[in-house]
mmCIF file of C-alpha atoms in Angstrom:
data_model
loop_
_atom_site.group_PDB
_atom_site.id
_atom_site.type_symbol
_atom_site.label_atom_id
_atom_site.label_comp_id
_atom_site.label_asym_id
_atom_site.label_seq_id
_atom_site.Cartn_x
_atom_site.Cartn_y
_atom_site.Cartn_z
ATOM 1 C CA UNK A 1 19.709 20.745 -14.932
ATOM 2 C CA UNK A 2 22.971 20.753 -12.773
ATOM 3 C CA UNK A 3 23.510 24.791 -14.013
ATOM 4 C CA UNK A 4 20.591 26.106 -12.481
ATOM 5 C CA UNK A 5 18.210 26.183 -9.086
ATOM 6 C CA UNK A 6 15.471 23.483 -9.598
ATOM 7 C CA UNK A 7 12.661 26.261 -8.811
ATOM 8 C CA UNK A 8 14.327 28.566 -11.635
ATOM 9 C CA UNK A 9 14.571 25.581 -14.275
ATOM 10 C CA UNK A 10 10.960 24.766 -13.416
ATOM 11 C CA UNK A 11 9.609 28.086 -12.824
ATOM 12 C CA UNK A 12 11.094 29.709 -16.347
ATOM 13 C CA UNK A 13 11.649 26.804 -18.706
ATOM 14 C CA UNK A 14 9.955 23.534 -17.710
ATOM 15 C CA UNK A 15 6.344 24.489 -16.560
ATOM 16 C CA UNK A 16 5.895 27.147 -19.701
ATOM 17 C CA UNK A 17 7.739 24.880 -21.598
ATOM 18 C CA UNK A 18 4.778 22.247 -21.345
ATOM 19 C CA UNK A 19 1.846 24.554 -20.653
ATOM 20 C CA UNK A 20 2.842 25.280 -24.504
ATOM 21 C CA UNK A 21 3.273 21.382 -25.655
ATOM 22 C CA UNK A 22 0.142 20.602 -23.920
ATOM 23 C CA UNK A 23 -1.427 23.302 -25.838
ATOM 24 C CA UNK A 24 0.012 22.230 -29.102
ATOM 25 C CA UNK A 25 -0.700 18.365 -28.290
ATOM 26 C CA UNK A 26 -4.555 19.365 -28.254
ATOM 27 C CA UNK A 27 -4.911 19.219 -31.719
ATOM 28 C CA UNK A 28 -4.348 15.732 -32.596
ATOM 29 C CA UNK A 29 -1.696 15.717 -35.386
ATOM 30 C CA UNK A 30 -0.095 13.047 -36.955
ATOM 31 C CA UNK A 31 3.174 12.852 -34.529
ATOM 32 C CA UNK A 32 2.187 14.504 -32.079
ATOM 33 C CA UNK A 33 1.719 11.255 -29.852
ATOM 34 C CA UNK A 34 5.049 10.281 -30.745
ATOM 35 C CA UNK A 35 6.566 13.700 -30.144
ATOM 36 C CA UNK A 36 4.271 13.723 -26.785
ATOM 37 C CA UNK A 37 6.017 10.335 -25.903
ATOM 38 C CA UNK A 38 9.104 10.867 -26.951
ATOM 39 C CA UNK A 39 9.390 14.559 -24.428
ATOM 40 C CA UNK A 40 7.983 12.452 -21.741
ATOM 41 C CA UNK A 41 9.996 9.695 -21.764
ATOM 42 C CA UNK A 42 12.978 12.031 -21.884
ATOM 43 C CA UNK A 43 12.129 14.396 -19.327
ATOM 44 C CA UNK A 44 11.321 11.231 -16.737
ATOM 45 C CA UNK A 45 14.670 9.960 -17.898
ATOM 46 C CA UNK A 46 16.574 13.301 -16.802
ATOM 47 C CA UNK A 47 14.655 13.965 -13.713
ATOM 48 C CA UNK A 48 14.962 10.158 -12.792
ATOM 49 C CA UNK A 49 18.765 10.239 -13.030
ATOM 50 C CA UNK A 50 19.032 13.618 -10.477
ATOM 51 C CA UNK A 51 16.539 11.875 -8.119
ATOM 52 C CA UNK A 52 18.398 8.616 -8.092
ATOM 53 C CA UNK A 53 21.696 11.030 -7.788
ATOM 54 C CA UNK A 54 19.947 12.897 -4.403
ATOM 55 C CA UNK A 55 18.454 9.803 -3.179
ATOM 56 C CA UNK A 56 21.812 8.219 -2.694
ATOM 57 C CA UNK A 57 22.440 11.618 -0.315
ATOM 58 C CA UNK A 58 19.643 11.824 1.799
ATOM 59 C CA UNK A 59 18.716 9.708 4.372
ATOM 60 C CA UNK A 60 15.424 9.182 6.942
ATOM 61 C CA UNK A 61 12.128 8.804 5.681
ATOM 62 C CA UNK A 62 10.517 9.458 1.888
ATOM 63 C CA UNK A 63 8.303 11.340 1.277
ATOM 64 C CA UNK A 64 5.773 9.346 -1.060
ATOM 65 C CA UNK A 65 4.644 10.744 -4.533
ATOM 66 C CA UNK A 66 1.742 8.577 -5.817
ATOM 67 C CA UNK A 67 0.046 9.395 -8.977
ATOM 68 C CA UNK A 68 -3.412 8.966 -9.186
ATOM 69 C CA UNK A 69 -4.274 9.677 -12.790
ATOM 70 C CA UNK A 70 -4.831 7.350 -15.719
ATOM 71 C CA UNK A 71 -1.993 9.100 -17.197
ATOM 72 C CA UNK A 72 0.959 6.660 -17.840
ATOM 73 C CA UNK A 73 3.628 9.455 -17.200
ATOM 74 C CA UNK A 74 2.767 12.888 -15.356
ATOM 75 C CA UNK A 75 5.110 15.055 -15.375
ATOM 76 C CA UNK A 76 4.114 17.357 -12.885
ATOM 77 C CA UNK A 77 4.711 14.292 -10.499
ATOM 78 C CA UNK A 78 8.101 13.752 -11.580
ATOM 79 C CA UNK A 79 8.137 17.639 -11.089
ATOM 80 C CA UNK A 80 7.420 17.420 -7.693
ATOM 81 C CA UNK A 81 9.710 14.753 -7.228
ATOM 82 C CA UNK A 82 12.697 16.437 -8.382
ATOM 83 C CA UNK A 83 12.030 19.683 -6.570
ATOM 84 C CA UNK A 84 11.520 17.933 -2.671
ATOM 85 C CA UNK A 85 14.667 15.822 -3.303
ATOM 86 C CA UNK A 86 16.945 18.799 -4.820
ATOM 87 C CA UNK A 87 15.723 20.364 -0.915
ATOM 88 C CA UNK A 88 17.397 17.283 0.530
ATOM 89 C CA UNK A 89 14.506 14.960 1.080
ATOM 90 C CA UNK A 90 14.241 11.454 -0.322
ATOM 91 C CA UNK A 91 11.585 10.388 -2.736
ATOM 92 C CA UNK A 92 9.844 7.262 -3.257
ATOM 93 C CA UNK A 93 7.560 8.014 -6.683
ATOM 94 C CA UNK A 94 5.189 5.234 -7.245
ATOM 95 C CA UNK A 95 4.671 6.831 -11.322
ATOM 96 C CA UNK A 96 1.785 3.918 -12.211
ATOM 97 C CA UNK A 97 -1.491 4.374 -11.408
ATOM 98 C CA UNK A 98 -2.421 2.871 -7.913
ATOM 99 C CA UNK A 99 -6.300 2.088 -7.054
ATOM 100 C CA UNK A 100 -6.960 4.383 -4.014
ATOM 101 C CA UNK A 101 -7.587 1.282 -2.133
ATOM 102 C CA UNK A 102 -4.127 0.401 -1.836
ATOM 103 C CA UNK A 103 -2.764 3.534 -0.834
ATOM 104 C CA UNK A 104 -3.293 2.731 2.619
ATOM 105 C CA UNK A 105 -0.802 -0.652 2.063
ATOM 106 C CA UNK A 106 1.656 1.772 0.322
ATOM 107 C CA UNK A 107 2.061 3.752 3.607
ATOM 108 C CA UNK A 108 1.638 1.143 6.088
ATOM 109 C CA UNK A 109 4.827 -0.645 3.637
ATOM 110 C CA UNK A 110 6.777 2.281 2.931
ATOM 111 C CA UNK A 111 6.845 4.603 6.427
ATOM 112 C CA UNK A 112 6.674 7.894 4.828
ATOM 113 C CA UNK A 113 7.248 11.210 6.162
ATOM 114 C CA UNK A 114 4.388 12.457 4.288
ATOM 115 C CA UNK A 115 2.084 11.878 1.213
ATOM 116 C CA UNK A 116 1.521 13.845 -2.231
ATOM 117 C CA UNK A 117 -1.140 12.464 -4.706
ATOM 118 C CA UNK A 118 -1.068 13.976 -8.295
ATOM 119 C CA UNK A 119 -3.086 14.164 -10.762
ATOM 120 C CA UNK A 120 -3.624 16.557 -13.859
ATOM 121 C CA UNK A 121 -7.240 14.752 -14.599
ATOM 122 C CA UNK A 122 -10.169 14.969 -12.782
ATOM 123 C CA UNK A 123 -10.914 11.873 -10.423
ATOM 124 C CA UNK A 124 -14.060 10.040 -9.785
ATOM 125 C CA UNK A 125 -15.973 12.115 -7.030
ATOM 126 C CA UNK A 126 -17.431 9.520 -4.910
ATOM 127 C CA UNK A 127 -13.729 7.840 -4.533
ATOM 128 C CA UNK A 128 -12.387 11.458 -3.653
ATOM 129 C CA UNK A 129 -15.582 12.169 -1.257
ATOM 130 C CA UNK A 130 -15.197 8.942 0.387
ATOM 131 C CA UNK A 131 -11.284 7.740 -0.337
ATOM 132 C CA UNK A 132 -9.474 10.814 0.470
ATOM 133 C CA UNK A 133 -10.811 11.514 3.762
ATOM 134 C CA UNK A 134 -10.326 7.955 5.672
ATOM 135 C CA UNK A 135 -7.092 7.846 4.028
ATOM 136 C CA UNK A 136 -6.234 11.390 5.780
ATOM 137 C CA UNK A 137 -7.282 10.067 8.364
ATOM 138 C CA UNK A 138 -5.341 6.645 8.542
ATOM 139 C CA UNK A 139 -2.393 7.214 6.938
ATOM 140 C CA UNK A 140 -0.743 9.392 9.740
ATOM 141 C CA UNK A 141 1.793 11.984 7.720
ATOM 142 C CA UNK A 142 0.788 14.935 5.925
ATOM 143 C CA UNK A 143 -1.148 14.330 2.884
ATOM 144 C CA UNK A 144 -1.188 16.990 -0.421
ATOM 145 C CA UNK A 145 -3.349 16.271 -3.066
ATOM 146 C CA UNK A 146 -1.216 17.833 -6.054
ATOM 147 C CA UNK A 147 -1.702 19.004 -10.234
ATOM 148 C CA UNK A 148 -5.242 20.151 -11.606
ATOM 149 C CA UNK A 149 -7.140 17.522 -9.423
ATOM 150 C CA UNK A 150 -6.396 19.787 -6.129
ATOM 151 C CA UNK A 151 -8.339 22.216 -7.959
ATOM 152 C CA UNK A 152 -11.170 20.154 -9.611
ATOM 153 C CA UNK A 153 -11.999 18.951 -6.218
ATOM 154 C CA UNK A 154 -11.150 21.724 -4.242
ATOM 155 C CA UNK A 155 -14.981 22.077 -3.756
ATOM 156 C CA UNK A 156 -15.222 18.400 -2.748
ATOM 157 C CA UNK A 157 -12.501 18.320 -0.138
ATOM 158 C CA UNK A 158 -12.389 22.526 1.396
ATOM 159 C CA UNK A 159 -13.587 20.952 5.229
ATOM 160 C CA UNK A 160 -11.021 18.421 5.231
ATOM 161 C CA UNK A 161 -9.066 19.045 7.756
ATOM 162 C CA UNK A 162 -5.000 18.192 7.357
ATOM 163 C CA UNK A 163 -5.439 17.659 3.293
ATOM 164 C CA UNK A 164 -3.431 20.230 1.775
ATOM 165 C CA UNK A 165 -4.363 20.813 -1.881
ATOM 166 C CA UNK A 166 -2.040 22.162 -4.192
ATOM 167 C CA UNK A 167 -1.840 23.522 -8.057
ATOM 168 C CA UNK A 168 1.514 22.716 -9.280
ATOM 169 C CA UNK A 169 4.775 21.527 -8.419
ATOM 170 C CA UNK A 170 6.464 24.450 -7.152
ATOM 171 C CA UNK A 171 3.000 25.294 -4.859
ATOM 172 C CA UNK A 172 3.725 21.561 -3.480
ATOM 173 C CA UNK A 173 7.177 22.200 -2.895
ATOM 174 C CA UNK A 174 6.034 25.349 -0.507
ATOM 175 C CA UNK A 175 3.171 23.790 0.888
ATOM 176 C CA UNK A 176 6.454 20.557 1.710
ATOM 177 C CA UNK A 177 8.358 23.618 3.276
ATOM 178 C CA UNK A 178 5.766 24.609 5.174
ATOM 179 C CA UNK A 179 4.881 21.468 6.883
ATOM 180 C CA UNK A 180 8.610 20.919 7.314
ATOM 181 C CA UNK A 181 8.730 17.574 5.302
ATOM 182 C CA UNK A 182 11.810 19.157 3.293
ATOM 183 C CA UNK A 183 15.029 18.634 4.742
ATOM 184 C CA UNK A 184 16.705 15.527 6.492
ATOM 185 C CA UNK A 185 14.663 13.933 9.342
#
């Protein structure tokens, strides 16, 4: 991690490299939970340590990574995490799942420069119809709805205007560039 770009690393090694385990974990195996766990808990571990190591750097505003799955431990979150704080913004990562209800509290408590929800499942439609939308509209920053779930809903949410929706971590950190939420501010 501290030989090579972030977007190389994730582009080459990390994002095949689970697209493959994911594949693999499918077929439930005896140890493959425990090899599942065991990868993810490592991987948060590493990224963890460089975002607590660029954190410490950056000043101004975080940008807010929430995830919104069931999932314990996404790692396209952490992902996402690592890439917008290796482009010198700070990152708050909230990696428990948070009822959409309380986003709104998050931001009002927190000040972000902008938002990015992830999720790699599908969410419930009427929270995502109804949720999303008034908190795009409240919240104030940029919000990107991030993983598989941008696309699962992409249907659900094309007319909202100001939600970004992207597929994967290094789409987010473009989509970040774009709306200028990378960088000191």
């Amino acid at each position: 991690l501290s030989l090579y770009p972030p977007q190389t690393l994730c582009e080459l090694l990390i994002l095949p490299l689970l697209a493959d385990l994911d594949q693999r974990w499918q077929h439930a195996a005896l140890g493959h939970q425990l090899e599942r766990v065991f990868f993810h808990s490592w991987l948060r571990s590493k990224l963890g340590a460089r975002i607590y190591h660029n954190n410490r750097q950056q000043s101004g505003a975080p940008l807010l990574l929430i995830n919104l799955s069931a999932l314990p431990m996404e790692p396209g979150l952490w992902l996402c995490a690592w890439l917008a704080s290796s482009a010198d913004c700070p990152v708050e990562v909230f990696d428990w799942p948070l009822p959409t209800a309380e986003l709104a509290l998050a931001v009002e408590a927190i000040a972000p420069r902008g938002l990015l929800l992830y999720s790699s499942q599908a969410l419930d439609s009427q929270q995502v119809r109804r949720e999303l939308p008034r908190l795009n509209s409240a919240c104030g920053v940029p919000l990107l709805l991030a993983g598989p779930a941008a696309q699962i809903h992409a249907e659900d949410l094309h007319d909202q205007f100001g939600l970004h929706l992207v597929n994967d971590p290094l789409a987010a950190q473009h989509s970040l560039q774009l709306l200028g939420l990378l960088g000191s501010q």
